[in-house]
Amino acid sequence: MMNSSKRRRSKKAAAAGAVLLAVMLTASACGGNDTTNTGNEQQGSVNNGPVVDLPDESGVIEPDVSSPEPTADTDNNNGAENPPVDPVKMDEGNYTGLIDSHSIEIVTASGALALQITEELAATVENIPPNAKVKFEYTEKAIEGEADFKQNWLVKIEEIK
């Protein structure tokens, strides 16, 4: 007889657990509806995708028509002027050689300078022998996410003979 009472309690516990699980799942499914109003959306509405500003005149965007190009003096910063272009610096030194496949080293009067090179300049740099005297132009560009660190990018280089 003892076995049948344990089975009954076990069945009751399993049934109670199943009911509790079903109630919890139902409550979480019903409670997941976010109805906060975050701007232009109507309460309870679903926003699936980007917000598109339609033209005021017709309310229709024509296919294959892009948005107007920003002018040379301004960009999309509410009419603010574009940030200045990185200034080009000029220097002379002795070309040491490649550091790796995309950077070179030139020893100047101020010390060794590592410069990043583009694929276009790689062919030019390959034709310069090590320890050759060179004249070069470069820019300093900030590293994304690191405002205090800058990379030097080679713009132009030529061997001085």
PDB file of C-alpha atoms in Angstrom:
ATOM      1  CA  MET A   1       0.000   0.000   0.000  1.00  0.00           C
ATOM      2  CA  MET A   2       2.858   2.280   0.669  1.00  0.00           C
ATOM      3  CA  ASN A   3       3.804   2.293  -2.989  1.00  0.00           C
ATOM      4  CA  SER A   4       0.410   3.495  -4.183  1.00  0.00           C
ATOM      5  CA  SER A   5       0.459   6.497  -1.832  1.00  0.00           C
ATOM      6  CA  LYS A   6       3.921   7.487  -3.079  1.00  0.00           C
ATOM      7  CA  ARG A   7       2.710   7.174  -6.665  1.00  0.00           C
ATOM      8  CA  ARG A   8      -0.302   9.371  -5.935  1.00  0.00           C
ATOM      9  CA  ARG A   9       1.879  12.045  -4.323  1.00  0.00           C
ATOM     10  CA  SER A  10       4.319  11.821  -7.198  1.00  0.00           C
ATOM     11  CA  LYS A  11       1.487  12.199  -9.750  1.00  0.00           C
ATOM     12  CA  LYS A  12       0.029  15.127  -7.818  1.00  0.00           C
ATOM     13  CA  ALA A  13       3.439  16.821  -7.637  1.00  0.00           C
ATOM     14  CA  ALA A  14       4.007  16.303 -11.365  1.00  0.00           C
ATOM     15  CA  ALA A  15       0.547  17.670 -12.176  1.00  0.00           C
ATOM     16  CA  ALA A  16       1.078  20.678  -9.895  1.00  0.00           C
ATOM     17  CA  GLY A  17       4.473  21.322 -11.503  1.00  0.00           C
ATOM     18  CA  ALA A  18       2.965  21.149 -14.996  1.00  0.00           C
ATOM     19  CA  VAL A  19       0.172  23.567 -14.038  1.00  0.00           C
ATOM     20  CA  LEU A  20       2.686  25.953 -12.462  1.00  0.00           C
ATOM     21  CA  LEU A  21       4.888  25.811 -15.564  1.00  0.00           C
ATOM     22  CA  ALA A  22       1.907  26.469 -17.854  1.00  0.00           C
ATOM     23  CA  VAL A  23       0.834  29.474 -15.742  1.00  0.00           C
ATOM     24  CA  MET A  24       4.372  30.896 -15.775  1.00  0.00           C
ATOM     25  CA  LEU A  25       4.725  30.479 -19.540  1.00  0.00           C
ATOM     26  CA  THR A  26       1.325  32.093 -20.127  1.00  0.00           C
ATOM     27  CA  ALA A  27       2.139  35.008 -17.837  1.00  0.00           C
ATOM     28  CA  SER A  28       5.509  35.640 -19.494  1.00  0.00           C
ATOM     29  CA  ALA A  29       4.013  35.448 -22.986  1.00  0.00           C
ATOM     30  CA  CYS A  30       1.259  37.899 -22.107  1.00  0.00           C
ATOM     31  CA  GLY A  31       3.546  40.214 -20.160  1.00  0.00           C
ATOM     32  CA  GLY A  32       6.078  40.583 -22.996  1.00  0.00           C
ATOM     33  CA  ASN A  33       4.054  43.171 -24.914  1.00  0.00           C
ATOM     34  CA  ASP A  34       5.904  46.507 -24.649  1.00  0.00           C
ATOM     35  CA  THR A  35       3.388  49.302 -24.951  1.00  0.00           C
ATOM     36  CA  THR A  36       5.608  52.230 -24.035  1.00  0.00           C
ATOM     37  CA  ASN A  37       5.364  55.191 -26.364  1.00  0.00           C
ATOM     38  CA  THR A  38       8.842  56.094 -27.628  1.00  0.00           C
ATOM     39  CA  GLY A  39       8.239  58.983 -29.985  1.00  0.00           C
ATOM     40  CA  ASN A  40       6.204  58.899 -33.159  1.00  0.00           C
ATOM     41  CA  GLU A  41       4.866  55.387 -32.613  1.00  0.00           C
ATOM     42  CA  GLN A  42       1.316  54.837 -31.511  1.00  0.00           C
ATOM     43  CA  GLN A  43       0.871  53.002 -28.245  1.00  0.00           C
ATOM     44  CA  GLY A  44       0.864  49.253 -28.811  1.00  0.00           C
ATOM     45  CA  SER A  45       2.018  49.530 -32.446  1.00  0.00           C
ATOM     46  CA  VAL A  46       4.881  47.504 -33.851  1.00  0.00           C
ATOM     47  CA  ASN A  47       7.713  49.241 -35.693  1.00  0.00           C
ATOM     48  CA  ASN A  48       9.480  46.805 -38.038  1.00  0.00           C
ATOM     49  CA  GLY A  49      12.105  48.740 -39.954  1.00  0.00           C
ATOM     50  CA  PRO A  50      13.673  52.109 -40.509  1.00  0.00           C
ATOM     51  CA  VAL A  51      11.739  55.339 -40.348  1.00  0.00           C
ATOM     52  CA  VAL A  52      11.542  56.928 -43.792  1.00  0.00           C
ATOM     53  CA  ASP A  53      10.976  60.640 -44.263  1.00  0.00           C
ATOM     54  CA  LEU A  54       8.623  61.044 -47.211  1.00  0.00           C
ATOM     55  CA  PRO A  55       8.582  64.216 -49.304  1.00  0.00           C
ATOM     56  CA  ASP A  56       6.033  66.768 -48.084  1.00  0.00           C
ATOM     57  CA  GLU A  57       4.689  67.498 -51.561  1.00  0.00           C
ATOM     58  CA  SER A  58       3.563  64.078 -52.734  1.00  0.00           C
ATOM     59  CA  GLY A  59       4.384  61.722 -49.866  1.00  0.00           C
ATOM     60  CA  VAL A  60       5.954  59.312 -52.375  1.00  0.00           C
ATOM     61  CA  ILE A  61       9.610  58.472 -52.887  1.00  0.00           C
ATOM     62  CA  GLU A  62      10.424  57.804 -56.514  1.00  0.00           C
ATOM     63  CA  PRO A  63      12.484  54.672 -57.183  1.00  0.00           C
ATOM     64  CA  ASP A  64      16.113  55.210 -58.251  1.00  0.00           C
ATOM     65  CA  VAL A  65      16.081  58.745 -56.826  1.00  0.00           C
ATOM     66  CA  SER A  66      18.529  59.265 -54.034  1.00  0.00           C
ATOM     67  CA  SER A  67      18.405  61.899 -51.356  1.00  0.00           C
ATOM     68  CA  PRO A  68      19.981  65.249 -52.177  1.00  0.00           C
ATOM     69  CA  GLU A  69      23.765  65.366 -51.980  1.00  0.00           C
ATOM     70  CA  PRO A  70      25.225  67.446 -49.163  1.00  0.00           C
ATOM     71  CA  THR A  71      26.975  70.610 -50.270  1.00  0.00           C
ATOM     72  CA  ALA A  72      30.747  70.946 -50.112  1.00  0.00           C
ATOM     73  CA  ASP A  73      30.535  73.270 -47.097  1.00  0.00           C
ATOM     74  CA  THR A  74      28.081  71.270 -45.015  1.00  0.00           C
ATOM     75  CA  ASP A  75      27.179  67.719 -44.249  1.00  0.00           C
ATOM     76  CA  ASN A  76      24.350  66.134 -42.324  1.00  0.00           C
ATOM     77  CA  ASN A  77      25.355  67.780 -39.036  1.00  0.00           C
ATOM     78  CA  ASN A  78      22.425  70.213 -39.140  1.00  0.00           C
ATOM     79  CA  GLY A  79      24.314  72.651 -41.341  1.00  0.00           C
ATOM     80  CA  ALA A  80      27.604  72.483 -39.428  1.00  0.00           C
ATOM     81  CA  GLU A  81      30.761  72.775 -41.487  1.00  0.00           C
ATOM     82  CA  ASN A  82      32.667  69.617 -42.409  1.00  0.00           C
ATOM     83  CA  PRO A  83      35.613  68.844 -40.170  1.00  0.00           C
ATOM     84  CA  PRO A  84      38.908  69.984 -41.665  1.00  0.00           C
ATOM     85  CA  VAL A  85      40.811  67.525 -43.830  1.00  0.00           C
ATOM     86  CA  ASP A  86      43.943  66.122 -42.213  1.00  0.00           C
ATOM     87  CA  PRO A  87      46.814  68.456 -43.171  1.00  0.00           C
ATOM     88  CA  VAL A  88      49.552  67.027 -45.362  1.00  0.00           C
ATOM     89  CA  LYS A  89      53.007  67.162 -43.786  1.00  0.00           C
ATOM     90  CA  MET A  90      56.247  67.070 -45.768  1.00  0.00           C
ATOM     91  CA  ASP A  91      59.595  65.681 -44.585  1.00  0.00           C
ATOM     92  CA  GLU A  92      62.841  64.075 -45.746  1.00  0.00           C
ATOM     93  CA  GLY A  93      64.771  61.117 -44.441  1.00  0.00           C
ATOM     94  CA  ASN A  94      66.386  57.759 -45.165  1.00  0.00           C
ATOM     95  CA  TYR A  95      64.038  54.999 -46.266  1.00  0.00           C
ATOM     96  CA  THR A  96      64.732  51.975 -44.063  1.00  0.00           C
ATOM     97  CA  GLY A  97      62.333  49.545 -45.729  1.00  0.00           C
ATOM     98  CA  LEU A  98      59.107  47.637 -45.220  1.00  0.00           C
ATOM     99  CA  ILE A  99      57.998  46.900 -41.662  1.00  0.00           C
ATOM    100  CA  ASP A 100      55.224  44.602 -42.900  1.00  0.00           C
ATOM    101  CA  SER A 101      53.033  44.363 -45.998  1.00  0.00           C
ATOM    102  CA  HIS A 102      51.279  47.681 -45.316  1.00  0.00           C
ATOM    103  CA  SER A 103      53.786  49.896 -43.495  1.00  0.00           C
ATOM    104  CA  ILE A 104      57.285  51.326 -43.974  1.00  0.00           C
ATOM    105  CA  GLU A 105      59.885  53.036 -41.823  1.00  0.00           C
ATOM    106  CA  ILE A 106      61.738  56.249 -42.643  1.00  0.00           C
ATOM    107  CA  VAL A 107      64.414  57.691 -40.351  1.00  0.00           C
ATOM    108  CA  THR A 108      64.073  61.493 -40.217  1.00  0.00           C
ATOM    109  CA  ALA A 109      65.972  64.177 -38.294  1.00  0.00           C
ATOM    110  CA  SER A 110      63.380  63.738 -35.499  1.00  0.00           C
ATOM    111  CA  GLY A 111      63.749  59.948 -35.367  1.00  0.00           C
ATOM    112  CA  ALA A 112      62.208  56.853 -36.937  1.00  0.00           C
ATOM    113  CA  LEU A 113      58.736  57.270 -38.406  1.00  0.00           C
ATOM    114  CA  ALA A 114      56.379  54.388 -39.239  1.00  0.00           C
ATOM    115  CA  LEU A 115      54.008  55.099 -42.126  1.00  0.00           C
ATOM    116  CA  GLN A 116      51.009  53.103 -43.342  1.00  0.00           C
ATOM    117  CA  ILE A 117      50.906  52.633 -47.123  1.00  0.00           C
ATOM    118  CA  THR A 118      48.055  52.009 -49.520  1.00  0.00           C
ATOM    119  CA  GLU A 119      48.105  49.350 -52.235  1.00  0.00           C
ATOM    120  CA  GLU A 120      48.617  52.106 -54.820  1.00  0.00           C
ATOM    121  CA  LEU A 121      51.825  53.288 -53.117  1.00  0.00           C
ATOM    122  CA  ALA A 122      53.144  49.760 -52.496  1.00  0.00           C
ATOM    123  CA  ALA A 123      54.508  49.489 -56.065  1.00  0.00           C
ATOM    124  CA  THR A 124      56.278  52.846 -55.745  1.00  0.00           C
ATOM    125  CA  VAL A 125      57.822  51.875 -52.407  1.00  0.00           C
ATOM    126  CA  GLU A 126      59.058  48.527 -53.787  1.00  0.00           C
ATOM    127  CA  ASN A 127      61.225  50.408 -56.324  1.00  0.00           C
ATOM    128  CA  ILE A 128      63.067  52.404 -53.629  1.00  0.00           C
ATOM    129  CA  PRO A 129      66.256  50.737 -52.376  1.00  0.00           C
ATOM    130  CA  PRO A 130      66.940  50.494 -48.616  1.00  0.00           C
ATOM    131  CA  ASN A 131      68.813  53.459 -47.073  1.00  0.00           C
ATOM    132  CA  ALA A 132      67.873  55.717 -50.003  1.00  0.00           C
ATOM    133  CA  LYS A 133      67.302  59.401 -49.239  1.00  0.00           C
ATOM    134  CA  VAL A 134      63.622  60.217 -49.820  1.00  0.00           C
ATOM    135  CA  LYS A 135      61.272  63.154 -49.734  1.00  0.00           C
ATOM    136  CA  PHE A 136      57.724  62.264 -48.669  1.00  0.00           C
ATOM    137  CA  GLU A 137      54.316  63.624 -47.732  1.00  0.00           C
ATOM    138  CA  TYR A 138      52.023  62.119 -45.102  1.00  0.00           C
ATOM    139  CA  THR A 139      48.952  62.788 -42.963  1.00  0.00           C
ATOM    140  CA  GLU A 140      48.199  61.923 -39.358  1.00  0.00           C
ATOM    141  CA  LYS A 141      44.857  60.185 -38.900  1.00  0.00           C
ATOM    142  CA  ALA A 142      43.258  59.441 -35.542  1.00  0.00           C
ATOM    143  CA  ILE A 143      42.691  55.774 -34.799  1.00  0.00           C
ATOM    144  CA  GLU A 144      38.985  55.036 -34.442  1.00  0.00           C
ATOM    145  CA  GLY A 145      38.089  54.772 -30.771  1.00  0.00           C
ATOM    146  CA  GLU A 146      41.511  56.043 -29.649  1.00  0.00           C
ATOM    147  CA  ALA A 147      41.501  59.853 -29.819  1.00  0.00           C
ATOM    148  CA  ASP A 148      45.020  60.175 -28.380  1.00  0.00           C
ATOM    149  CA  PHE A 149      46.700  57.835 -30.876  1.00  0.00           C
ATOM    150  CA  LYS A 150      47.345  58.670 -34.526  1.00  0.00           C
ATOM    151  CA  GLN A 151      48.617  56.712 -37.506  1.00  0.00           C
ATOM    152  CA  ASN A 152      50.840  58.273 -40.148  1.00  0.00           C
ATOM    153  CA  TRP A 153      49.617  57.577 -43.688  1.00  0.00           C
ATOM    154  CA  LEU A 154      51.963  58.017 -46.644  1.00  0.00           C
ATOM    155  CA  VAL A 155      50.525  60.245 -49.362  1.00  0.00           C
ATOM    156  CA  LYS A 156      53.510  60.611 -51.699  1.00  0.00           C
ATOM    157  CA  ILE A 157      57.134  59.484 -51.745  1.00  0.00           C
ATOM    158  CA  GLU A 158      60.055  59.990 -54.118  1.00  0.00           C
ATOM    159  CA  GLU A 159      63.717  59.141 -54.017  1.00  0.00           C
ATOM    160  CA  ILE A 160      66.133  62.088 -53.905  1.00  0.00           C
ATOM    161  CA  LYS A 161      69.143  61.445 -56.193  1.00  0.00           C
TER     162      LYS A 161
END
